[in-house]
CSV table of C-alpha atoms and ligand atoms in Angstrom, one decimal:
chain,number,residue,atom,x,y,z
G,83,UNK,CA,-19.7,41.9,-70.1
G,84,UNK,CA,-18.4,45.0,-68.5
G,85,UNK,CA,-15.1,44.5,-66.8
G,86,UNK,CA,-16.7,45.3,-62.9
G,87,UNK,CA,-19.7,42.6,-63.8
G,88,UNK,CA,-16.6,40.2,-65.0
G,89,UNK,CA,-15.0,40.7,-61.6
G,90,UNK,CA,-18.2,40.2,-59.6
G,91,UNK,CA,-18.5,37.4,-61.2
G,92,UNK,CA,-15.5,35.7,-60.7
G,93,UNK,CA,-15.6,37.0,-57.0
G,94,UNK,CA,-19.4,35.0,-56.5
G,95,UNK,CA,-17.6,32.2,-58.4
G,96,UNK,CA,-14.7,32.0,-55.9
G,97,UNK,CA,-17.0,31.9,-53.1
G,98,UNK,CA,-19.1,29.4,-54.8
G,99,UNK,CA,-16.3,27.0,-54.8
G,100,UNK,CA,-15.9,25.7,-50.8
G,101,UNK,CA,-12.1,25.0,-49.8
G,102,UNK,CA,-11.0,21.6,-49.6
G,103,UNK,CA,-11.0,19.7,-47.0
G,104,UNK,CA,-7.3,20.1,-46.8
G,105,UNK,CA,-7.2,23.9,-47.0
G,106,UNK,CA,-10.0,23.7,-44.1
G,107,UNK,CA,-8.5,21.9,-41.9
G,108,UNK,CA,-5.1,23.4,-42.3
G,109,UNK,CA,-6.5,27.0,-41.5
G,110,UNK,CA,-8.4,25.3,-38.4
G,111,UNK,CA,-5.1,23.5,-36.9
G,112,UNK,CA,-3.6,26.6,-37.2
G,113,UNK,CA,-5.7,28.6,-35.0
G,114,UNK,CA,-7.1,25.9,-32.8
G,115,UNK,CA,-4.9,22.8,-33.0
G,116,UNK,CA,-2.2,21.3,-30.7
G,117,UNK,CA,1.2,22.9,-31.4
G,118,UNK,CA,3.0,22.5,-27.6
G,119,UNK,CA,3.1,18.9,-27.6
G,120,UNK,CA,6.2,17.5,-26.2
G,121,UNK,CA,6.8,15.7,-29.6
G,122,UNK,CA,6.0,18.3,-31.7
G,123,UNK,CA,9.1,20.4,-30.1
G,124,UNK,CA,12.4,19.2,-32.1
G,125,UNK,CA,10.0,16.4,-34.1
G,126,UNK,CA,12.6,14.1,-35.0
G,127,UNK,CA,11.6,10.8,-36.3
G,128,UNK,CA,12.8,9.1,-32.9
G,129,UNK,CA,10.7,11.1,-30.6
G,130,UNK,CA,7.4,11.0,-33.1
G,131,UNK,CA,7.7,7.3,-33.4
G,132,UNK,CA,8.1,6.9,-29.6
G,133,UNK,CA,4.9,9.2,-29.3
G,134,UNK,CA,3.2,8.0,-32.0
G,135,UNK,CA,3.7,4.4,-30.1
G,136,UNK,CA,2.3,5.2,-26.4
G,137,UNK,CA,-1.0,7.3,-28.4
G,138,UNK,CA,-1.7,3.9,-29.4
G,139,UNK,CA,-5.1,3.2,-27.4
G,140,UNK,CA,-3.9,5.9,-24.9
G,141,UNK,CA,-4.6,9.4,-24.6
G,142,UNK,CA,-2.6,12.4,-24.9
G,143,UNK,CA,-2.8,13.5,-21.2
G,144,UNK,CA,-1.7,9.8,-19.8
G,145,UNK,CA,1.3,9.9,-22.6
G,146,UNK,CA,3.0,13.2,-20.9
G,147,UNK,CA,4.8,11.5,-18.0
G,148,UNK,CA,5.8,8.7,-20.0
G,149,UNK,CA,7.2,10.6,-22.7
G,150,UNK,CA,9.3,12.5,-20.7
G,151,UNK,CA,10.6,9.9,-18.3
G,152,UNK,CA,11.3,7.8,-21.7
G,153,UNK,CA,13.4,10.3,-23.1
G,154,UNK,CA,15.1,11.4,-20.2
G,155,UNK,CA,16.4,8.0,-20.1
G,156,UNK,CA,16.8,7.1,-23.6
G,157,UNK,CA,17.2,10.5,-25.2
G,158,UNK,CA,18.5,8.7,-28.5
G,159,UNK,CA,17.6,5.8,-30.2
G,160,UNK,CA,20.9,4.3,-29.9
G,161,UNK,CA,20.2,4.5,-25.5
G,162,UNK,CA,17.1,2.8,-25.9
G,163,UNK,CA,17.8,-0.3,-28.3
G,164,UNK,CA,20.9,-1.1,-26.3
G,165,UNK,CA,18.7,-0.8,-23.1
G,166,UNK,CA,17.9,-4.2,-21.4
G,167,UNK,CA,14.2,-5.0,-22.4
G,168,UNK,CA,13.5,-5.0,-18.7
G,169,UNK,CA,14.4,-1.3,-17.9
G,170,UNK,CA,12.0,-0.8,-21.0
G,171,UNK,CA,9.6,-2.4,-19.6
G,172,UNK,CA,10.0,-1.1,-16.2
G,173,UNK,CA,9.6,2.5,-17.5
G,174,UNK,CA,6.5,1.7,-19.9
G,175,UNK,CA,4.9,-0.1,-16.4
G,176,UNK,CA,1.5,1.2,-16.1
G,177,UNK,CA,0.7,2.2,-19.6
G,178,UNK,CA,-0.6,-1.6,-20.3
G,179,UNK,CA,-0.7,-2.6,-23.6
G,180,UNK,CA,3.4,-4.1,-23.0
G,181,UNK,CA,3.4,-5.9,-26.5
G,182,UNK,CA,4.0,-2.1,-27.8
G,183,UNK,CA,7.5,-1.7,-24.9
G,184,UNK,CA,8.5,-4.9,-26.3
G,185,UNK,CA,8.3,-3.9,-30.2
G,186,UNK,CA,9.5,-0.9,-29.5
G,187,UNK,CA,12.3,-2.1,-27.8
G,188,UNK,CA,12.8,-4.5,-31.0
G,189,UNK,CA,11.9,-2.0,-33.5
G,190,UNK,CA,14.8,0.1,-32.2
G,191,UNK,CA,17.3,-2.6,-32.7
G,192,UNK,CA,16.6,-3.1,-36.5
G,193,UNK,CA,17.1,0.5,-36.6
G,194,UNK,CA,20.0,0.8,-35.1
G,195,UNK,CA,21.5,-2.6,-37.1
G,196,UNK,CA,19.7,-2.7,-40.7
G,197,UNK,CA,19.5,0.8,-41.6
G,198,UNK,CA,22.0,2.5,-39.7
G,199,UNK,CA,20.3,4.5,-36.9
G,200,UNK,CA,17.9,6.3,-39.2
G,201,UNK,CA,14.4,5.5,-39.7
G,202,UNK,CA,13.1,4.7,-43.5
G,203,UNK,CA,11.9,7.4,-44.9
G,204,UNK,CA,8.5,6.0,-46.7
G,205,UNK,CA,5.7,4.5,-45.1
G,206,UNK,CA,6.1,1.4,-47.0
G,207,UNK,CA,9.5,0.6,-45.0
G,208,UNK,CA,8.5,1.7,-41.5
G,209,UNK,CA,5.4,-0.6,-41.8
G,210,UNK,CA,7.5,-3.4,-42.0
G,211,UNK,CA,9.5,-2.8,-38.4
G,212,UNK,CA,7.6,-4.1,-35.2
G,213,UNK,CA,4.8,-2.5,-33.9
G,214,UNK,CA,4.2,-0.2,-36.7
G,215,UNK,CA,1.0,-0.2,-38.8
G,216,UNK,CA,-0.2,1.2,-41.6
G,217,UNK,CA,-1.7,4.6,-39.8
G,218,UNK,CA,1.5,5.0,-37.1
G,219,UNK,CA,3.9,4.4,-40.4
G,220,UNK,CA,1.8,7.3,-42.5
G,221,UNK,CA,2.0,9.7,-39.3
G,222,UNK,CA,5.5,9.3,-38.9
G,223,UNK,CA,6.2,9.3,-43.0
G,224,UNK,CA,4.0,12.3,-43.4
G,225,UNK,CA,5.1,14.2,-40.4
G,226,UNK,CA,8.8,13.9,-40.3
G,227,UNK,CA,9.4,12.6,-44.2
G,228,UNK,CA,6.3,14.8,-45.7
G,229,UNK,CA,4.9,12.0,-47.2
G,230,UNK,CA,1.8,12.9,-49.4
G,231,UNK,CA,-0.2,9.7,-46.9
G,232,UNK,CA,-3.2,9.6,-44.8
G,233,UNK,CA,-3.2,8.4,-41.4
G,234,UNK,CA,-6.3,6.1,-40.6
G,235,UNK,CA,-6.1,5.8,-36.8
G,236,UNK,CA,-9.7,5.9,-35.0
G,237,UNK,CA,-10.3,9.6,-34.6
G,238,UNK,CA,-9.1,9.8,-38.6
G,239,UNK,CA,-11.5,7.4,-39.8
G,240,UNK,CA,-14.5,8.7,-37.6
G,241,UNK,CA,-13.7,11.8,-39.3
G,242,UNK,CA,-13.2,10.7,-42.5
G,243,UNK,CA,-16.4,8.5,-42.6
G,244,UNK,CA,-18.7,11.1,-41.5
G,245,UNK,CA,-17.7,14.2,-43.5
G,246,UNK,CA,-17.6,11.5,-46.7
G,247,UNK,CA,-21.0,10.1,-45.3
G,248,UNK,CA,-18.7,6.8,-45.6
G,249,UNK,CA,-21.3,3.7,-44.5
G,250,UNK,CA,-19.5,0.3,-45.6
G,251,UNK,CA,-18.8,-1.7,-42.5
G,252,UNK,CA,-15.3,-1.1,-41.3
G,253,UNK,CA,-14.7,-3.8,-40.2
G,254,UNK,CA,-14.2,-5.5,-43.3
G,255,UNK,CA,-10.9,-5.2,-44.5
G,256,UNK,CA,-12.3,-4.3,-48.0
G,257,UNK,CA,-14.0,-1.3,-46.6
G,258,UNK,CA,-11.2,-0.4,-44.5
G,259,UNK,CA,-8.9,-0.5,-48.2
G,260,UNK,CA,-11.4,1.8,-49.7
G,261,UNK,CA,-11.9,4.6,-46.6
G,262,UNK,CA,-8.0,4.9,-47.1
G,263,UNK,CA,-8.0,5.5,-50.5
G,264,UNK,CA,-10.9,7.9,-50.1
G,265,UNK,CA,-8.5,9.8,-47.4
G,266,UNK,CA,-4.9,9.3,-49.3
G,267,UNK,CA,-7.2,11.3,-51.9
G,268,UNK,CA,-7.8,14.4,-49.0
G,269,UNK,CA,-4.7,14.9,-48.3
G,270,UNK,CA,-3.3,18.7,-49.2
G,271,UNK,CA,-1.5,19.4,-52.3
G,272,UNK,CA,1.8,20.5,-51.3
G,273,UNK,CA,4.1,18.1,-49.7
G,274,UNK,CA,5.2,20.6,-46.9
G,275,UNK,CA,1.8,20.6,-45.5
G,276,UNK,CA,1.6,17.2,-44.5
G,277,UNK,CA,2.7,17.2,-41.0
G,278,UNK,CA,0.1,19.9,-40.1
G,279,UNK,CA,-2.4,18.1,-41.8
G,280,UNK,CA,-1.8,15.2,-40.0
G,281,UNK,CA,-2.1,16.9,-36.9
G,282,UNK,CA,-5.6,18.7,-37.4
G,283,UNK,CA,-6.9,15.3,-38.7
G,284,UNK,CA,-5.9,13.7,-35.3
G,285,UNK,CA,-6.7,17.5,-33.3
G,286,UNK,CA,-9.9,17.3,-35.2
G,287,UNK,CA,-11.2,13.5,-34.0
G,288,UNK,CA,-10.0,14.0,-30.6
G,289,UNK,CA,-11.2,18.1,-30.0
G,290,UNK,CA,-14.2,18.1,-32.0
G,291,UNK,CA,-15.3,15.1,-34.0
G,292,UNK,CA,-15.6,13.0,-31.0
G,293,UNK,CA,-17.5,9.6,-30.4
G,294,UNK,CA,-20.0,11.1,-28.5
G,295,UNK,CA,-21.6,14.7,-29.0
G,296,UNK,CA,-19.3,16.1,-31.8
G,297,UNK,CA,-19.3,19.6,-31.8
G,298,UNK,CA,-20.2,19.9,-35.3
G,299,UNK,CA,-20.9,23.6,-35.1
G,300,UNK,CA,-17.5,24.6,-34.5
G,301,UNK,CA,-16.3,22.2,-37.1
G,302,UNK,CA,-14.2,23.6,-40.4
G,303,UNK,CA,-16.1,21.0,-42.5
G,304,UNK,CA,-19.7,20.9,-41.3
G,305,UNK,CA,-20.9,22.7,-44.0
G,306,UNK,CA,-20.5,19.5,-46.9
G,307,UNK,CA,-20.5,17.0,-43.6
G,308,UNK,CA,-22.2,14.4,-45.3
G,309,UNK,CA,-23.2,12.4,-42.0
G,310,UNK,CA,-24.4,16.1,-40.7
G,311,UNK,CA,-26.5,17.1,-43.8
G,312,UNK,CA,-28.3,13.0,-43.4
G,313,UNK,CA,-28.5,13.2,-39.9
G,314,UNK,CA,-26.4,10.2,-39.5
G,315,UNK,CA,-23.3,11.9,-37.2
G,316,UNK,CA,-24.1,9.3,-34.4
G,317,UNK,CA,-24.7,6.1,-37.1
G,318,UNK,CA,-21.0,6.6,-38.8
G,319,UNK,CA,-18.5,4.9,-38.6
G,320,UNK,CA,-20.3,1.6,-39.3
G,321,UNK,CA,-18.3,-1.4,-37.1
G,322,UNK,CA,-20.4,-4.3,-36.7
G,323,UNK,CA,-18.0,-7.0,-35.6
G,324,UNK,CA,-18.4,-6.6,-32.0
G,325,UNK,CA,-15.0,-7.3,-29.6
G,326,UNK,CA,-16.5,-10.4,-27.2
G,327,UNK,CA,-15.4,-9.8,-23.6
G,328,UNK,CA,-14.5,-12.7,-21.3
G,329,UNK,CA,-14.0,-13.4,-18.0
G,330,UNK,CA,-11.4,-14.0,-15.9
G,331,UNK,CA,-10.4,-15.0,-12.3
G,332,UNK,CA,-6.9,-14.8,-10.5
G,333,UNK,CA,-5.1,-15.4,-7.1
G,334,UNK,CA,-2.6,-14.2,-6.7
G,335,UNK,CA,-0.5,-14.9,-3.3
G,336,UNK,CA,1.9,-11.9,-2.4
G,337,UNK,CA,4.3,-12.9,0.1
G,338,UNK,CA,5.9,-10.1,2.3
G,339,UNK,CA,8.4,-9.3,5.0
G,340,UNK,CA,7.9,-6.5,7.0
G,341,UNK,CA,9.1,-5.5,10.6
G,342,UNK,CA,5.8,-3.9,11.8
G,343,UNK,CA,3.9,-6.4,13.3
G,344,UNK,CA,0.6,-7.5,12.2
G,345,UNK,CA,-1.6,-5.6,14.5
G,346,UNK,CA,-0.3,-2.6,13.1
G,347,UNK,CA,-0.9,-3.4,9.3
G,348,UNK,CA,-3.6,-1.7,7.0
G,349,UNK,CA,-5.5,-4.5,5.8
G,350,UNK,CA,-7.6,-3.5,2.8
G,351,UNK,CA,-7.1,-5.0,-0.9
G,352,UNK,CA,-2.9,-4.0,-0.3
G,353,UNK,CA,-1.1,-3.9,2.9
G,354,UNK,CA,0.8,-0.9,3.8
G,355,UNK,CA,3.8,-0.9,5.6
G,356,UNK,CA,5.6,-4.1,4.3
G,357,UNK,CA,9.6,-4.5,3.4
G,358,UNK,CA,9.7,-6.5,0.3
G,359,UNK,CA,7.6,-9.2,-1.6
G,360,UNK,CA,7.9,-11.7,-3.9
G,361,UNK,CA,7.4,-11.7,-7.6
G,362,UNK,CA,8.0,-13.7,-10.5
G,363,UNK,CA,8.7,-13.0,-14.5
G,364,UNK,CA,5.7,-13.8,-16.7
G,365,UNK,CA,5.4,-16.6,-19.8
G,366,UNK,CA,6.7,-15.2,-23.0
G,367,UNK,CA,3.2,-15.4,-24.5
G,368,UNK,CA,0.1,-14.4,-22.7
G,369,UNK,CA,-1.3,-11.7,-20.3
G,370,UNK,CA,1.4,-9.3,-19.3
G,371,UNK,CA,4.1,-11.7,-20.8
G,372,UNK,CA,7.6,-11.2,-19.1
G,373,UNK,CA,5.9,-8.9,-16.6
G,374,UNK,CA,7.2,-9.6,-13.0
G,375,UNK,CA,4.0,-10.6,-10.6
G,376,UNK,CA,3.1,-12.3,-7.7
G,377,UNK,CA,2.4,-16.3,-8.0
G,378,UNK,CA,-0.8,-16.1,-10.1
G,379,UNK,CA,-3.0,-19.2,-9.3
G,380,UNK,CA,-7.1,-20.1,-11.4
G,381,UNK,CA,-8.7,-21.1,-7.6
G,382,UNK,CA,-8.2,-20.4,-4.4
G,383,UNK,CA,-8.1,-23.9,-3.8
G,384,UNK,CA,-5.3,-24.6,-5.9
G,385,UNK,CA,-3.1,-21.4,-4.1
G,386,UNK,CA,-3.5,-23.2,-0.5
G,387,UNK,CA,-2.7,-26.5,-1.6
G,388,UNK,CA,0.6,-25.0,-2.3
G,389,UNK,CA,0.9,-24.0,1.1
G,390,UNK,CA,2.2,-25.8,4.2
G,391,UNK,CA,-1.2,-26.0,6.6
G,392,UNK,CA,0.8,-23.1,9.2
G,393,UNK,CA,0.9,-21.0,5.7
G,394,UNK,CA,-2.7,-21.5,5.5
G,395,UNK,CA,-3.7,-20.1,8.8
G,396,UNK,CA,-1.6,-17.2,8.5
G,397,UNK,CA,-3.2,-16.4,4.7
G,398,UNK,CA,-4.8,-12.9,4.8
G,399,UNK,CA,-7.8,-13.1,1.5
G,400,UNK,CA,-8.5,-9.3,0.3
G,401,UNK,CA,-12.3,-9.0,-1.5
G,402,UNK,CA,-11.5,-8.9,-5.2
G,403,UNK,CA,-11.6,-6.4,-7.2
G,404,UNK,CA,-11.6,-6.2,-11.3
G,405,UNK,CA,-9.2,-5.3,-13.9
G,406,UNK,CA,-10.0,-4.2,-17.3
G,407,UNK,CA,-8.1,-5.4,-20.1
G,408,UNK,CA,-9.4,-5.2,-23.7
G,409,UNK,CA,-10.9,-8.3,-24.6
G,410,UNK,CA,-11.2,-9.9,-20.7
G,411,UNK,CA,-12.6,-8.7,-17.6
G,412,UNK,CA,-10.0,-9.6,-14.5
G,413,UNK,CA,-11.4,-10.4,-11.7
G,414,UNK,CA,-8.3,-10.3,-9.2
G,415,UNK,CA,-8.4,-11.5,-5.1
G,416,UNK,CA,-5.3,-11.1,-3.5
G,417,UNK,CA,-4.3,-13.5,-1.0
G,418,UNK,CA,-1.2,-11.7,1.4
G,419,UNK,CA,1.0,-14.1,3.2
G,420,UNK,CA,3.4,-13.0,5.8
G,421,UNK,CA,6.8,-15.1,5.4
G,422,UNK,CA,8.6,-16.2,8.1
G,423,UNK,CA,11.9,-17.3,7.0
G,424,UNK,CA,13.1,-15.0,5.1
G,425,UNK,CA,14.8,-11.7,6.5
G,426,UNK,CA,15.1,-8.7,4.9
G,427,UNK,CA,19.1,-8.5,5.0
G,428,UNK,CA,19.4,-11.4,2.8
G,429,UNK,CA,17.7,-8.9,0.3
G,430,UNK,CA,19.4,-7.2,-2.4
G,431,UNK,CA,17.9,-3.9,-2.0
G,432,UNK,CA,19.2,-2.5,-5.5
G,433,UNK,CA,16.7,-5.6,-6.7
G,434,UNK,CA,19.8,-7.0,-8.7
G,435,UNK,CA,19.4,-10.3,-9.8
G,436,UNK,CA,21.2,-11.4,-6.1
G,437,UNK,CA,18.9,-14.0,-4.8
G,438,UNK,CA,18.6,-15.0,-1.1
G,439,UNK,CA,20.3,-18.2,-0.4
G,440,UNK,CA,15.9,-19.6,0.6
G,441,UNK,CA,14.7,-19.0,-2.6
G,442,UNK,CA,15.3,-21.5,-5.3
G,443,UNK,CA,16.8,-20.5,-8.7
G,444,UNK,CA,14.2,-19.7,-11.7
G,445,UNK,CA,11.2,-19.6,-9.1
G,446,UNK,CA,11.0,-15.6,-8.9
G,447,UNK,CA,12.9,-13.6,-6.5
G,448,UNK,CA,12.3,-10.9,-3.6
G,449,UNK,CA,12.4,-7.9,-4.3
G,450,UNK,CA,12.7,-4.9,-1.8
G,451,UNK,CA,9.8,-2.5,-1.9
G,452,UNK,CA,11.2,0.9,-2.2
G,453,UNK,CA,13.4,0.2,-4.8
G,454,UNK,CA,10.2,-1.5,-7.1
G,455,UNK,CA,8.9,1.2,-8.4
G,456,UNK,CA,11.2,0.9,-11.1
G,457,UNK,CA,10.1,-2.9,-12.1
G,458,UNK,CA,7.8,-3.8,-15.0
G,459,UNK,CA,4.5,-4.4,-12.8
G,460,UNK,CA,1.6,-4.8,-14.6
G,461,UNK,CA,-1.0,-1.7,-12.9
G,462,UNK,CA,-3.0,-4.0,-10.5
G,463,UNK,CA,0.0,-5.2,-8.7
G,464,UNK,CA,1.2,-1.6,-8.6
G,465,UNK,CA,-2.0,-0.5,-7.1
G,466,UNK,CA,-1.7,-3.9,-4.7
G,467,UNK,CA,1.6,-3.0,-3.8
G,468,UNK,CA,1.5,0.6,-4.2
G,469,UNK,CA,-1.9,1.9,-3.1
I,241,SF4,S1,-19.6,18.3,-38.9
I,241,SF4,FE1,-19.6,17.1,-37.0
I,241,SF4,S2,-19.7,15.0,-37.7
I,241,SF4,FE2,-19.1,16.2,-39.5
I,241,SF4,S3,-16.9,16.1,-39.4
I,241,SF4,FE3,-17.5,17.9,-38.3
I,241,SF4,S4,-17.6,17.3,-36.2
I,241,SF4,FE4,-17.6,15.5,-37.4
């Protein structure tokens, strides 16, 4: 063979062989990925594990406000796990999900006492501190520690199981084993690729590979998509175990002071225009554990029985309105009472643990209403109190 035929050859060859995935999606982050993320600027572990925390079940454009109020506030790790777990809490208020404020909070601790103030460096250890799983420990491992690790959050494995045409049912832990092996094996070749890799993959899902109406034409990988080329992009991922939704009623009874008289009140689901209210902290376990909220009762019934009958007439019952939680439908009616003996200057209006001398100790506590922004509310009461 001639030496030009040699080199055509080897040129048709070349562009025989596709990239990899890797090298695809690499080249794509670079030109069309996120790179101005709050996180991504000085990515330290602390500030990708605090990211990589609130983008659990939340989206990027709800994290931004968060993120930067958190660390303003706590702009070390050190700040945050000698912060009182209700300033935490106050600052993740609104976010939901307030098991991840509390193991973050936790998590921050044991990194501050059992390994010094630095975070693990392998995936293998940062899975074992609260809060972190198997896909946040390999995004934090591979972006700030380049660990050669997949992540496996949804948008990875949606991703991953089309373009590998991947059909066992993910929702056996088997098949969930196997997808990560399968994408531990996609991962790029050199180690200081990792963190960009682990970007696209999560750029990817979210921009392009999407639930609904992927854009698989401007996709790096559509070519050897394997749920593309079987017309199966909509089928894949396979989940059958379906999450079963319940129901749920509450009543809660806000009491209020307020120097405007009634007349002059906005009554819709909230009142406008009142001074403080009361609230108490949450069970431990349970729906917005350690939260603080109003008196939360199951019937209506059972909130006016706790009420002298001159509380009764004065009770003012909203229409209720529903909440959304993962696995329960709220259906939430408040039920505003005006109180009468207690003024607002026996109020601690910095909302310190001061109690006025009416309200009994371990029963909840008023709290002045400009200064409870601040609180750990869980988002219907803000939207009751703050509408
Ligand atoms: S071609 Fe479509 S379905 Fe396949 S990975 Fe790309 S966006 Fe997803």
């Amino acid at each position: 063979v001639s030496a030009p035929n040699k080199k055509a050859k080897a040129k048709a060859s070349t562009q025989a062989l596709p990239n990899t995935f890797a090298v695809r999606l690499l080249a794509w982050q670079e030109v069309h990925g996120r790179h101005h993320l709050p996180w991504q600027i000085n990515a330290d572990p602390y500030r990708v594990w605090l990211s990589e925390i609130m983008l659990q079940q939340t989206q990027v454009v709800s994290v931004l406000d968060y993120f930067a109020r958190f660390t303003q506030k706590f702009p070390t790790l050190q700040e945050l796990a000698e912060a009182p777990l209700s300033d935490v809490l106050g600052l993740w208020s609104g976010l939901g999900y307030y098991t991840r404020a509390r193991n973050l909070h936790k998590a921050a601790q044991m990194v501050q006492s059992e390994f010094g103030g630095q975070f693990p460096p392998s995936s293998a250890e940062l899975v074992k501190l609260p809060g972190i799983g198997p896909s946040t420990a390999a995004a934090i491992a591979s972006i700030c520690f380049h660990e050669r690790v997949s992540i496996l959050d949804g948008n990875a494995k949606r991703l991953l199981a089309r373009h590998l045409g991947f059909s066992d049912d993910l929702s056996q832990s088997v098949a969930h084993k196997r997808l990560q092996t399968l994408a531990n094996a996609q991962v790029p070749k050199l180690a200081q690729d990792m963190p960009r890799y682990t970007q696209a993959l999560m750029d990817l899902g979210a921009m392009l590979c999407t639930q609904r109406k992927p854009k698989c034409e401007a996709c790096p990988v559509s070519t050897d998509c394997q749920a593309r080329l079987t017309d199966r992009v909509e089928a894949l991922p396979i989940k059958t175990r379906k999450v079963k939704r319940s129901q749920l009623r509450m009543h809660f009874l806000l009491r209020y002071i307020t120097a405007v008289t009634d007349d002059d009140l906005q009554l819709k689901h909230s009142i406008a225009g009142i001074d403080a209210v009361y609230l108490e902290q949450r069970p431990a376990k349970g729906i917005w554990a350690e939260l603080l909220c109003p008196p939360c009762f199951d019937t209506e019934e059972a909130l006016r029985s706790s009420l002298t009958p001159q509380e009764q007439q004065r009770l003012k019952t909203m229409h209720s309105f529903q909440h959304v939680l993962t696995h329960k439908d709220l259906i939430i009616q408040a039920h505003w009472l005006r109180d009468e003996k207690v003024s607002i200057s026996s109020i601690d209006s910095t909302n310190s643990p001061n109690r006025p001398n009416s309200t009994p100790p371990n029963e909840g506590q008023w709290y002045a209403i400009n200064q409870s922004k601040e609180l750990g509310l869980p988002v219907p009461v803000r939207k009751l109190l703050f509408p």
